[in-house]
Coordinates of C-alpha atoms and ligand atoms in Angstrom, one line a residue:
M217 CA -0.4 0.2 0.3
R218 CA 2.1 2.4 -0.7
P219 CA 2.3 5.8 -4.0
G220 CA 0.9 4.4 -6.8
T221 CA -0.3 0.8 -5.8
S222 CA -3.5 2.0 -6.5
D223 CA -5.1 -2.3 -6.1
W224 CA -8.2 -0.9 -3.8
F225 CA -9.4 0.0 -7.2
H226 CA -10.6 -3.6 -7.3
R227 CA -13.3 -2.2 -4.8
P228 CA -16.2 0.1 -6.5
L229 CA -18.2 0.7 -3.4
L230 CA -14.8 2.3 -1.6
L231 CA -14.1 3.8 -4.7
F232 CA -17.1 5.7 -4.4
F233 CA -16.2 6.4 -1.0
F234 CA -12.9 7.7 -0.7
L235 CA -13.5 10.3 -4.1
F236 CA -15.8 11.6 -1.8
L237 CA -13.9 11.5 1.4
T238 CA -10.4 11.7 0.5
V239 CA -8.9 14.1 2.8
R240 CA -5.7 15.3 0.0
F241 CA -2.3 16.0 1.6
E242 CA -0.3 16.2 -1.9
G243 CA 3.2 18.6 -1.1
Q244 CA 2.5 17.9 2.3
S245 CA 3.9 17.0 5.3
V246 CA 3.4 16.0 8.7
R247 CA 6.3 16.3 10.7
L248 CA 6.4 14.0 13.4
H249 CA 9.5 13.7 16.2
V250 CA 9.4 10.8 19.1
D251 CA 11.3 11.2 22.3
L252 CA 12.1 7.9 23.5
T253 CA 14.7 8.6 26.6
D254 CA 12.1 7.4 28.8
A255 CA 11.7 4.2 27.1
P256 CA 12.4 2.2 30.2
R257 CA 9.6 3.9 32.1
N258 CA 7.1 3.2 29.3
L259 CA 6.7 6.8 28.1
Y260 CA 7.1 8.2 24.8
H261 CA 7.0 11.8 24.1
A262 CA 5.5 12.8 20.7
R263 CA 5.4 16.3 18.8
L264 CA 3.5 16.7 15.0
E265 CA 3.3 19.8 12.9
I266 CA -0.2 18.6 11.3
P267 CA -1.0 20.9 8.0
V268 CA -4.1 22.4 8.3
Q269 CA -6.5 24.4 7.1
A270 CA -9.2 26.8 8.8
G271 CA -12.3 25.8 10.3
D272 CA -13.2 22.7 12.0
V273 CA -10.1 20.2 12.1
A274 CA -11.3 16.5 12.8
L275 CA -8.1 14.5 13.0
V276 CA -8.1 10.1 14.4
F277 CA -5.5 7.8 16.3
P278 CA -4.9 4.7 14.5
K279 CA -7.9 2.2 15.1
W280 CA -7.7 -0.7 12.7
I281 CA -4.5 -2.1 13.3
P282 CA -3.1 -4.1 9.9
G283 CA -1.7 -7.6 11.8
N284 CA -3.9 -7.3 14.8
H285 CA -7.0 -7.6 12.5
R286 CA -8.8 -5.9 14.5
P287 CA -9.4 -2.3 16.8
S288 CA -6.6 -2.9 19.2
G289 CA -5.3 0.9 18.3
P290 CA -4.0 2.0 21.8
I291 CA -6.3 3.8 22.6
G292 CA -5.8 3.2 26.5
G293 CA -2.4 4.6 26.5
L294 CA -2.9 8.0 24.5
T295 CA -2.3 10.8 27.0
G296 CA -1.3 14.5 27.8
I297 CA -3.2 15.5 24.8
R298 CA -1.9 19.0 23.9
M299 CA -3.0 21.1 20.7
E300 CA -1.5 24.8 20.0
A301 CA -1.4 26.7 16.6
A302 CA 0.7 30.2 16.4
G303 CA 1.6 30.4 19.9
R304 CA -1.9 30.0 21.2
T305 CA -3.3 26.5 23.2
L306 CA -6.6 25.2 21.2
R307 CA -9.1 23.3 22.7
W308 CA -10.2 19.7 21.8
R309 CA -13.0 17.8 22.1
R310 CA -13.1 13.2 21.5
D311 CA -16.2 12.9 19.8
P312 CA -18.6 11.3 21.7
L313 CA -19.3 8.6 19.0
E314 CA -16.0 7.7 18.5
M315 CA -13.3 7.3 21.0
Y316 CA -10.9 7.4 18.7
E317 CA -11.2 10.9 17.0
F318 CA -10.8 14.6 17.9
H319 CA -12.3 17.8 17.2
V320 CA -10.4 20.9 16.7
S321 CA -11.6 24.9 15.3
V322 CA -8.6 26.1 13.7
A323 CA -8.0 30.2 13.1
R324 CA -8.1 31.6 9.8
G325 CA -4.3 32.1 8.7
V326 CA -3.0 28.9 10.7
T327 CA -1.8 26.6 8.6
T328 CA 0.0 23.6 10.7
L329 CA -1.3 22.5 13.7
E330 CA 1.5 21.6 16.3
V331 CA 0.0 18.7 18.1
S332 CA 1.7 17.2 21.7
L333 CA 0.8 14.0 23.2
D334 CA 2.4 10.5 25.1
A335 CA 2.1 6.9 25.0
I336 CA 1.9 5.2 28.0
T337 CA 3.3 2.0 26.9
T338 CA 3.1 -0.5 29.9
L339 CA 0.2 -2.3 27.5
D340 CA 1.1 -2.0 24.3
S341 CA 2.9 -3.9 22.5
A342 CA 2.0 -4.5 19.4
G343 CA -1.4 -6.1 20.3
G344 CA 0.3 -8.7 22.5
G345 CA -0.8 -7.3 25.5
G346 CA 2.9 -6.9 27.2
P347 CA 4.9 -3.4 27.7
A348 CA 6.4 -2.4 24.8
A349 CA 9.5 -1.1 26.4
S350 CA 11.8 -1.7 29.6
S351 CA 15.1 -0.7 31.0
N352 CA 17.3 -2.0 28.1
L353 CA 15.0 -1.9 25.5
L354 CA 12.3 -0.8 23.7
D355 CA 9.6 -1.3 20.6
L356 CA 8.0 1.6 18.4
N357 CA 4.9 0.7 17.2
W358 CA 4.5 4.9 15.3
N359 CA 0.5 3.7 15.1
A360 CA 1.0 4.6 19.0
V361 CA 2.3 8.0 18.4
V362 CA 0.3 9.4 15.5
L363 CA -2.8 11.2 14.8
Y364 CA -3.9 12.2 11.4
P365 CA -6.5 13.6 9.1
K366 CA -9.9 11.9 8.7
G367 CA -10.9 10.7 6.0
S368 CA -6.9 10.6 4.2
H369 CA -6.4 7.2 2.4
S370 CA -2.9 6.2 4.3
D371 CA -1.3 5.9 0.9
E372 CA -1.8 9.6 0.3
V373 CA -0.3 11.0 4.0
T374 CA 3.5 12.1 4.1
F375 CA 5.0 11.7 7.4
V376 CA 8.6 12.5 8.2
P377 CA 9.4 10.8 11.2
S378 CA 12.7 11.0 13.4
V379 CA 13.9 10.3 16.9
T380 CA 15.4 10.6 19.9
L381 CA 16.9 7.5 21.1
P382 CA 17.9 6.7 24.9
A383 CA 21.6 7.5 25.1
G384 CA 24.4 5.1 23.7
W385 CA 21.4 2.2 22.2
K386 CA 21.5 1.1 18.8
F387 CA 17.8 0.4 16.8
G388 CA 16.6 -1.4 14.1
T389 CA 13.8 -0.2 11.3
A390 CA 13.1 -0.5 7.8
L391 CA 13.0 3.1 7.5
P392 CA 15.4 4.1 5.1
V393 CA 17.5 7.0 7.7
A394 CA 18.1 10.6 6.2
H395 CA 20.8 11.6 9.2
A396 CA 22.1 9.7 12.4
Q397 CA 23.9 12.1 15.3
G398 CA 24.6 10.5 18.0
D399 CA 21.4 9.6 19.6
E400 CA 19.2 11.7 17.2
V401 CA 17.9 9.8 13.8
E402 CA 16.1 12.0 10.8
F403 CA 14.5 9.4 8.7
A404 CA 13.0 10.1 4.6
P405 CA 10.3 11.4 4.4
V406 CA 7.4 7.9 3.6
S407 CA 3.2 6.9 3.7
L408 CA 1.6 7.3 7.1
T409 CA 1.2 3.4 5.4
T410 CA 5.1 2.6 5.1
L411 CA 5.4 4.8 8.4
V412 CA 3.0 2.2 10.7
D413 CA 4.1 -1.2 8.6
S414 CA 8.1 -0.4 9.8
P415 CA 8.4 0.1 13.7
L416 CA 12.0 0.9 15.2
I417 CA 13.6 -1.2 18.0
A418 CA 16.5 -0.3 20.1
G419 CA 18.5 -1.1 22.9
L420 CA 21.5 -0.9 24.8
H421 CA 22.6 -4.3 24.2
Y422 CA 22.4 -5.0 20.0
R423 CA 23.3 -6.9 17.2
K424 CA 23.4 -6.3 13.9
I425 CA 24.1 -9.5 11.5
E426 CA 24.2 -9.4 8.0
L427 CA 22.4 -12.7 6.3
T428 CA 22.3 -11.9 2.9
K429 CA 25.7 -13.4 0.8
P430 CA 28.2 -11.5 -1.3
G431 CA 26.4 -10.9 -4.3
E432 CA 23.5 -11.6 -3.4
G433 CA 20.5 -8.6 -3.0
P434 CA 18.7 -7.8 -1.9
L435 CA 20.0 -7.0 1.9
H436 CA 18.1 -9.0 4.7
V437 CA 19.3 -7.7 8.3
M438 CA 18.6 -9.0 10.9
D439 CA 18.9 -6.5 14.3
V440 CA 18.8 -8.4 17.5
I441 CA 18.5 -6.5 21.0
A442 CA 18.4 -8.4 24.4
D443 CA 17.7 -8.2 28.5
A444 CA 21.8 -8.7 28.4
E445 CA 24.6 -8.9 26.8
T446 CA 25.4 -12.7 27.0
D447 CA 21.9 -13.3 25.0
L448 CA 22.7 -11.9 21.6
A449 CA 25.6 -15.4 21.3
F450 CA 24.7 -16.5 18.2
K451 CA 26.9 -19.4 16.7
P452 CA 28.0 -19.3 13.4
E453 CA 25.4 -22.6 12.9
E454 CA 22.3 -20.3 13.9
I455 CA 23.4 -17.5 11.5
S456 CA 23.9 -20.3 8.7
V457 CA 20.2 -21.6 9.1
Y458 CA 18.9 -18.4 9.0
Q459 CA 20.8 -17.4 5.4
K460 CA 19.4 -21.0 4.6
L461 CA 16.3 -19.3 5.6
V462 CA 15.9 -16.6 3.5
A463 CA 17.2 -18.8 0.2
E464 CA 14.1 -20.8 1.0
T465 CA 11.5 -18.4 0.7
G466 CA 13.3 -17.9 -2.9
A467 CA 13.5 -21.2 -4.0
L468 CA 9.2 -21.6 -2.9
F469 CA 8.3 -17.5 -4.0
G470 CA 10.8 -17.0 -6.8
A471 CA 10.4 -12.9 -6.1
R472 CA 10.9 -10.6 -3.2
H473 CA 8.7 -8.0 -2.3
Y474 CA 10.1 -5.3 -0.6
R475 CA 13.9 -3.4 -0.9
D476 CA 15.0 -4.7 1.8
Y477 CA 14.6 -6.8 4.4
H478 CA 14.7 -6.9 9.0
F479 CA 14.2 -8.8 11.1
L480 CA 14.1 -7.2 14.1
Y481 CA 14.6 -9.4 16.7
T482 CA 13.6 -8.5 20.7
L483 CA 15.3 -11.4 23.2
S484 CA 13.6 -11.3 26.2
D485 CA 11.0 -11.5 29.6
Q486 CA 10.3 -8.2 30.2
V487 CA 8.2 -7.1 27.3
G488 CA 4.8 -8.8 25.7
G489 CA 5.7 -11.5 23.3
H490 CA 4.5 -10.7 19.9
G491 CA 4.9 -11.7 16.2
L492 CA 4.1 -8.4 14.2
E493 CA 4.7 -9.0 10.3
H494 CA 4.9 -6.5 8.1
H495 CA 6.1 -5.8 4.4
E496 CA 9.8 -5.2 5.0
S497 CA 10.7 -6.6 8.0
N498 CA 9.4 -8.7 11.3
D499 CA 8.8 -7.2 14.8
S500 CA 8.9 -10.3 17.0
V501 CA 9.7 -11.1 20.5
S502 CA 11.3 -14.2 21.7
F503 CA 12.7 -15.1 25.2
E504 CA 15.2 -14.1 26.8
R505 CA 17.5 -17.8 26.4
T506 CA 16.3 -18.6 23.1
L507 CA 19.5 -18.6 22.1
L508 CA 21.1 -20.9 25.4
D509 CA 18.1 -23.2 25.8
P510 CA 17.6 -25.8 23.9
D511 CA 14.0 -26.1 24.8
L512 CA 13.3 -21.9 24.1
H513 CA 15.1 -22.7 20.6
M514 CA 12.5 -25.4 19.7
L515 CA 9.5 -23.8 21.0
S516 CA 10.5 -20.3 18.7
A517 CA 11.9 -21.9 16.2
S518 CA 8.1 -21.2 14.0
L519 CA 8.2 -17.5 15.8
L520 CA 10.6 -15.9 12.2
P521 CA 9.8 -18.2 9.9
H522 CA 6.3 -17.4 10.2
E523 CA 6.3 -13.3 10.3
F524 CA 9.0 -13.0 7.0
V525 CA 6.7 -15.7 5.2
H526 CA 3.8 -13.1 5.7
S527 CA 5.2 -10.6 4.0
W528 CA 3.8 -12.6 1.0
N529 CA 1.3 -14.1 2.6
G530 CA -0.6 -11.0 4.3
K531 CA 1.0 -7.9 3.2
Y532 CA 1.6 -8.8 -0.8
R533 CA -1.1 -11.3 -1.3
R534 CA -3.8 -10.1 1.5
P535 CA -7.9 -10.9 1.6
A536 CA -9.7 -7.9 0.7
G537 CA -11.2 -8.1 3.5
L538 CA -8.0 -7.1 5.3
A539 CA -7.2 -4.5 2.9
T540 CA -8.5 -1.8 3.7
P541 CA -7.6 2.3 2.9
N542 CA -6.9 3.5 6.0
F543 CA -6.0 2.5 10.2
Q544 CA -10.2 3.7 10.7
E545 CA -12.0 1.2 8.3
P546 CA -12.9 -2.4 10.3
M547 CA -11.5 -5.1 8.4
I548 CA -12.9 -8.6 7.6
G549 CA -11.0 -11.8 9.0
D550 CA -12.9 -14.4 7.4
L551 CA -10.0 -15.4 5.4
L552 CA -7.7 -15.4 8.5
W553 CA -7.8 -19.3 7.5
V554 CA -5.6 -18.6 4.4
Y555 CA -3.7 -15.4 5.9
E556 CA -2.6 -17.0 9.2
G557 CA -3.4 -20.6 8.7
L558 CA -1.2 -20.8 5.0
T559 CA 1.6 -19.1 7.2
D560 CA 1.3 -21.1 10.3
Y561 CA 2.4 -24.0 7.3
L562 CA 5.2 -22.6 5.5
G563 CA 6.2 -21.5 8.6
D564 CA 6.5 -24.6 10.0
L565 CA 7.6 -26.2 7.2
L566 CA 10.1 -23.6 6.6
A567 CA 11.7 -23.7 10.1
E568 CA 12.3 -27.5 9.1
R569 CA 13.5 -27.5 5.6
S570 CA 16.1 -24.2 6.7
G571 CA 17.4 -26.6 9.9
L572 CA 15.6 -24.5 12.4
I573 CA 13.6 -27.8 13.6
S574 CA 14.8 -31.2 12.9
G575 CA 12.5 -34.3 11.0
D576 CA 11.6 -35.9 14.1
Q577 CA 10.6 -32.4 16.0
Y578 CA 8.4 -30.9 13.0
R579 CA 6.0 -34.1 13.6
E580 CA 5.9 -34.1 16.7
S581 CA 5.2 -30.7 16.3
L582 CA 2.4 -31.7 14.1
A583 CA 1.7 -34.2 16.3
A584 CA 0.4 -31.9 19.1
T585 CA -1.3 -29.1 16.7
A586 CA -3.6 -32.6 15.3
A587 CA -5.0 -33.8 19.1
M588 CA -5.7 -30.3 20.2
L589 CA -7.6 -29.2 17.1
D590 CA -9.2 -33.1 17.5
H591 CA -10.0 -32.5 21.1
R592 CA -11.8 -28.9 20.6
T593 CA -15.3 -29.8 21.1
G594 CA -16.4 -27.1 20.4
R595 CA -16.4 -28.6 16.5
T596 CA -19.5 -29.4 16.3
W597 CA -21.4 -25.9 16.6
R598 CA -18.4 -23.2 15.5
P599 CA -17.7 -24.1 12.0
L600 CA -14.0 -23.0 12.1
E601 CA -14.3 -20.0 9.4
D602 CA -16.7 -18.4 12.5
T603 CA -13.0 -18.2 14.9
A604 CA -11.5 -16.8 11.9
T605 CA -14.9 -14.0 10.9
S606 CA -14.8 -13.7 15.6
V607 CA -11.1 -12.3 15.6
Q608 CA -12.5 -9.5 16.9
T609 CA -13.6 -10.7 20.5
L610 CA -11.5 -13.9 20.5
R611 CA -8.4 -12.4 20.7
M612 CA -9.6 -10.4 23.9
L613 CA -10.9 -14.2 25.4
L614 CA -7.6 -16.2 25.5
S615 CA -7.3 -17.0 29.0
P616 CA -8.0 -21.3 29.2
E617 CA -12.0 -22.0 30.6
W618 CA -13.5 -24.4 28.0
T619 CA -10.7 -23.4 25.7
N620 CA -12.3 -27.1 23.8
W621 CA -15.8 -25.8 23.4
R622 CA -15.0 -22.3 22.4
R623 CA -13.2 -22.9 20.3
S624 CA -9.7 -20.0 19.8
L625 CA -8.1 -18.7 17.3
D626 CA -7.9 -22.5 15.8
Y627 CA -7.9 -20.9 12.0
Y628 CA -3.9 -21.2 13.1
P629 CA -3.2 -24.2 13.7
E630 CA -6.4 -26.1 11.9
G631 CA -5.6 -23.8 8.6
E632 CA -2.2 -25.5 8.4
L633 CA -3.4 -28.9 9.1
I634 CA -6.1 -27.8 5.5
W635 CA -3.4 -26.7 3.6
L636 CA -1.1 -29.5 4.3
E637 CA -3.8 -31.9 3.3
V638 CA -4.1 -29.3 0.0
D639 CA -0.4 -30.1 -0.5
A640 CA -0.8 -34.4 -0.1
L641 CA -3.6 -34.0 -2.2
I642 CA -2.0 -31.4 -5.1
R643 CA 1.1 -34.4 -5.3
Q644 CA -1.4 -37.1 -5.4
Q645 CA -3.3 -35.7 -8.3
T646 CA -0.1 -34.9 -10.2
H647 CA 2.0 -38.2 -9.4
G648 CA 4.3 -35.4 -7.9
Q649 CA 4.3 -33.4 -10.8
H650 CA 3.7 -30.7 -8.7
S651 CA 2.4 -29.3 -5.0
L652 CA 1.9 -26.7 -3.2
N653 CA 5.2 -24.8 -3.7
D654 CA 3.4 -24.5 -7.0
F655 CA 0.9 -22.8 -5.5
C656 CA 2.5 -20.1 -3.4
R657 CA 5.0 -19.1 -6.0
R658 CA 2.2 -18.5 -8.3
F659 CA -0.2 -16.8 -5.7
E660 CA 1.8 -15.1 -3.7
G661 CA 5.4 -15.0 -6.1
G662 CA 4.7 -12.4 -9.5
E663 CA 7.4 -9.5 -10.0
S664 CA 10.0 -8.8 -7.3
G665 CA 9.8 -4.6 -6.0
Q666 CA 8.6 -2.4 -3.9
P667 CA 6.1 -3.5 -1.6
K668 CA 2.5 -3.8 -3.0
V669 CA -1.0 -5.0 -1.6
V670 CA -2.4 -7.4 -4.0
P671 CA -6.4 -8.2 -2.1
Y672 CA -7.9 -11.5 -3.2
T673 CA -11.2 -13.5 -2.4
F674 CA -12.2 -17.2 -1.6
E675 CA -12.3 -17.7 -5.6
D676 CA -9.1 -16.5 -6.4
V677 CA -7.8 -18.9 -4.3
V678 CA -9.6 -21.7 -5.7
H679 CA -8.9 -20.9 -9.5
T680 CA -5.1 -20.8 -9.1
L681 CA -5.1 -24.0 -6.7
N682 CA -7.1 -25.6 -10.7
E683 CA -4.2 -23.8 -12.8
V684 CA -1.4 -26.0 -10.4
A685 CA -3.7 -29.2 -10.6
P686 CA -7.4 -29.5 -11.7
Y687 CA -9.8 -30.2 -8.7
D688 CA -12.4 -29.2 -6.8
W689 CA -11.1 -27.7 -4.2
S690 CA -13.9 -25.6 -3.9
T691 CA -16.7 -27.9 -2.3
L692 CA -13.6 -29.5 0.1
L693 CA -12.9 -26.2 1.3
T694 CA -15.8 -25.0 1.5
E695 CA -16.8 -28.1 3.8
R696 CA -13.1 -27.5 6.0
V697 CA -13.9 -24.0 6.9
K698 CA -17.6 -24.0 6.4
A699 CA -18.5 -26.8 8.2
T700 CA -19.6 -27.7 11.6
S701 CA -17.5 -31.7 12.8
T702 CA -16.5 -33.9 14.7
H703 CA -13.1 -34.8 14.0
A704 CA -10.3 -32.4 12.8
P705 CA -9.2 -32.4 9.4
L706 CA -6.3 -35.4 9.2
G707 CA -6.8 -36.3 5.7
G708 CA -3.1 -34.2 5.0
I709 CA -1.3 -36.0 7.4
E710 CA -3.2 -39.5 6.4
R711 CA -2.3 -38.9 2.8
G712 CA 1.2 -38.5 3.6
G713 CA 1.8 -41.4 5.2
W714 CA 1.3 -40.8 8.9
K715 CA -1.5 -41.4 11.7
L716 CA -1.4 -39.9 14.5
V717 CA -1.4 -42.3 17.4
Y718 CA -1.4 -41.5 21.1
N719 CA 1.0 -43.4 23.8
D720 CA 2.9 -43.0 27.2
K721 CA 5.9 -41.9 25.5
P722 CA 5.8 -38.0 26.0
N723 CA 5.4 -35.3 23.4
A724 CA 8.4 -33.4 22.9
F725 CA 6.9 -30.0 21.9
D726 CA 4.2 -30.5 25.1
E727 CA 7.1 -31.7 27.3
A728 CA 9.1 -29.1 27.0
A729 CA 6.1 -26.7 27.2
E730 CA 5.1 -28.4 30.3
K731 CA 8.7 -27.8 32.1
R732 CA 8.7 -24.7 31.0
F733 CA 5.7 -23.0 31.5
K734 CA 4.9 -25.1 34.6
F735 CA 1.6 -26.0 33.8
A736 CA 0.5 -30.0 33.6
D737 CA -1.6 -31.9 30.4
F738 CA -3.8 -34.5 31.1
S739 CA -6.0 -33.1 28.2
Y740 CA -6.1 -36.6 25.6
S741 CA -6.0 -39.3 28.4
I742 CA -7.9 -38.1 32.2
G743 CA -9.2 -35.1 30.3
F744 CA -7.9 -31.6 31.9
S745 CA -5.1 -29.1 31.5
L746 CA -3.7 -27.7 35.0
D747 CA -1.6 -24.4 36.2
K748 CA 1.2 -24.6 38.1
E749 CA -1.5 -24.0 41.4
G750 CA -3.3 -27.3 40.4
K751 CA -6.4 -24.5 38.8
F752 CA -7.6 -26.7 35.7
S753 CA -7.5 -24.8 32.6
D754 CA -9.4 -26.3 31.1
V755 CA -11.7 -29.9 30.7
I756 CA -12.2 -31.7 27.5
V757 CA -16.2 -31.7 27.1
G758 CA -17.1 -35.8 27.4
S759 CA -13.6 -36.6 29.0
P760 CA -13.7 -38.8 31.6
A761 CA -13.1 -36.3 34.0
F762 CA -16.2 -34.2 32.2
Q763 CA -18.3 -37.2 33.0
A764 CA -17.1 -37.1 36.8
G765 CA -18.3 -33.1 36.8
L766 CA -15.0 -30.7 36.9
G767 CA -14.8 -27.6 35.7
P768 CA -12.2 -24.9 35.1
G769 CA -11.4 -22.8 37.5
M770 CA -11.8 -25.5 40.2
K771 CA -8.7 -26.6 42.0
L772 CA -6.5 -30.1 41.9
L773 CA -6.1 -30.1 45.8
A774 CA -5.1 -34.5 46.5
V775 CA -5.4 -37.4 44.2
N776 CA -6.2 -40.9 45.8
G777 CA -5.8 -39.3 49.0
R778 CA -2.0 -38.0 48.7
K779 CA -1.5 -33.8 47.6
W780 CA -1.3 -33.2 43.8
T781 CA 2.0 -32.7 42.3
P782 CA 2.1 -33.6 38.4
E783 CA 3.7 -36.4 39.2
V784 CA 1.8 -37.8 41.4
L785 CA -0.8 -37.4 39.4
H786 CA 0.9 -38.8 36.6
A787 CA 1.4 -42.3 38.8
A788 CA -2.3 -42.0 39.6
V789 CA -3.2 -42.2 35.5
K790 CA -0.6 -45.3 35.3
G791 CA -1.5 -47.1 38.6
A792 CA -5.9 -46.6 37.2
Q793 CA -4.7 -48.9 34.5
A794 CA -4.3 -52.3 36.5
T795 CA -7.4 -51.3 38.9
N796 CA -11.4 -51.0 37.8
L797 CA -11.2 -48.2 41.1
P798 CA -11.8 -44.5 39.8
I799 CA -9.4 -42.0 40.4
E800 CA -10.1 -40.1 43.6
L801 CA -9.7 -36.2 42.9
L802 CA -10.2 -33.8 46.2
V803 CA -11.0 -30.2 44.1
E804 CA -11.9 -27.1 46.0
N805 CA -14.1 -24.6 44.7
A806 CA -14.5 -21.7 45.3
Q807 CA -14.6 -21.9 49.4
F808 CA -16.4 -26.0 48.8
I809 CA -14.4 -29.1 48.9
R810 CA -15.6 -32.3 47.7
S811 CA -14.0 -35.8 46.4
Y812 CA -14.7 -36.3 42.4
P813 CA -14.3 -40.1 41.9
V814 CA -13.1 -40.4 37.6
A815 CA -13.6 -43.8 36.4
Y816 CA -10.4 -43.5 33.6
H817 CA -8.6 -46.8 33.1
D818 CA -6.3 -46.0 29.8
G819 CA -2.8 -44.8 30.8
E820 CA -1.1 -41.9 29.9
K821 CA -1.7 -40.3 26.6
N822 CA 0.3 -37.5 24.4
P823 CA 0.4 -37.6 20.6
H824 CA 3.1 -38.7 18.0
L825 CA 2.5 -39.7 14.2
E826 CA 4.0 -42.9 12.6
R827 CA 4.7 -44.4 9.1
V828 CA 1.8 -46.6 8.1
A829 CA 3.4 -49.1 6.6
G830 CA 3.2 -49.7 2.7
K831 CA 1.8 -45.6 2.1
P832 CA 4.6 -43.7 0.1
D833 CA 5.9 -40.6 2.5
I834 CA 4.6 -37.7 0.8
L835 CA 4.9 -35.9 4.3
G836 CA 8.5 -36.5 4.1
E837 CA 8.7 -35.0 0.4
I838 CA 6.9 -32.1 1.7
S839 CA 9.6 -31.8 4.0
K840 CA 12.7 -31.6 1.6
P841 CA 14.5 -28.0 1.4
L842 CA 14.3 -26.5 -1.9
S843 CA 17.4 -24.6 -2.1
K844 CA 20.5 -25.1 -2.8
Ligands
ZN176 ZN1 0.7 -14.4 11.5

């Protein structure tokens, strides 16, 4: 969505609106300076100089944030607003209905409105929920510090941004630098679209890693900041894996839609965990000890591949309902099973193809995903598409209670299973001649060049699939996305030559997650998961625990008369295989305590993939690297 890329005009209704509503700013720029020196106490100070004409001026604060797909603009943190013109303080008022809109009256002869404002960033981490800054590092998402004229197309408002960094901090961003001296940095003029699409990270502990091999283009850079210098211990093997990731995306898509690309990578447990995609960068936060701890490394291995894939799938090709002309226009999320689901599929595959995880780890991850979705009892009432359409509300309900019955952001993991099925089907239909790689190249590739947005519809997806391999894709995908069901779509695993099985051996991903985040998962055996205090996070509808009357929020005190620990419960589940007696759970529900006998005798159940003898290993074929 840069100037000159008017793919919008595929949308006649919006064109109509914008012919009449667009406020034009040709030749005029908004100057924006952000003082970041108070970042350690989560306060950014911004000053804007906005060109105006006399009369009533309406300014808006970005509300619908790309990549969040919802009205998550951090309005709660917007504070200290002051508006001035020609040396006089002006009275502003907020729109009584639209909280993101401000009105001010400008006198004749005034051409510039000066606005100062602060952003409190304690709960603003690119929609991730945690703080955006801490003692040693910060993440600046420009949407938190701008106001712009209501009705503008974000491609047509030009900003001249600059920052003052905390003393001695280094920074990374995809924005082209115009001038830098000491802690003062001024960037080249950019559209509001590009500004919001180009966050800046900065920190006391910083490392820049070049991922482009000599003689290759465009430039790929990893800008890493961390809580401590020791967290930045990149080994040469780690760097070559990310170079391989860059090569794999080139081989997969055949084109790149950016000038340079920056992996803005924060290693910290102090700021909110998120990954947010952009055309020319991704803004991703992982655990502080990701490079030092093999479990944390495995658990977060897909983060950067996922966000990188979005440069093609999500930013360049975008569902029509998410390709909006500015940040006030509502978004429609029904195709997020493509936007996020295909990205999840490719992100995990690229993690494996580039060597961030092993083939065994890839299959363990896939097994964990398949088992979780096969125990989403809410699929009997809620089609997958409704989880995508509901992104605005589901994103706010991330607490675990009754997740299996309510469903969650299932368009991510279930999208992965659906795209695996499509990939395996293409390979079967074409006897191995074609694959989803061909779809990716046709749909997401095209011409390399500057960022732009090419919107698509469901019909466009079906059309391109048919070009790769003729099949009734419309019926298949409509069934997967719009119908209710009793089981997860496991067709991709089965066509891939594997099957989902459960046994007493721990799943590598689930075990690492339980150990790190201190919870205990018995979802596929007795039917619940517990937090570290013994509180039931979720109880699977229809499971033995559910039949016994247990529910989320209750707290486990004892198992068969012995004080609860994960080990005691594991021993009880194993021991029940040799007896007809129920497992006795002593449970507290608010102020009341009682015993719940649970009839379960089938032992521990952890998910894995197992090869089906005699069937071709299509999953193994899918996992093979494409680059040399
Ligand atoms: Zn994503």
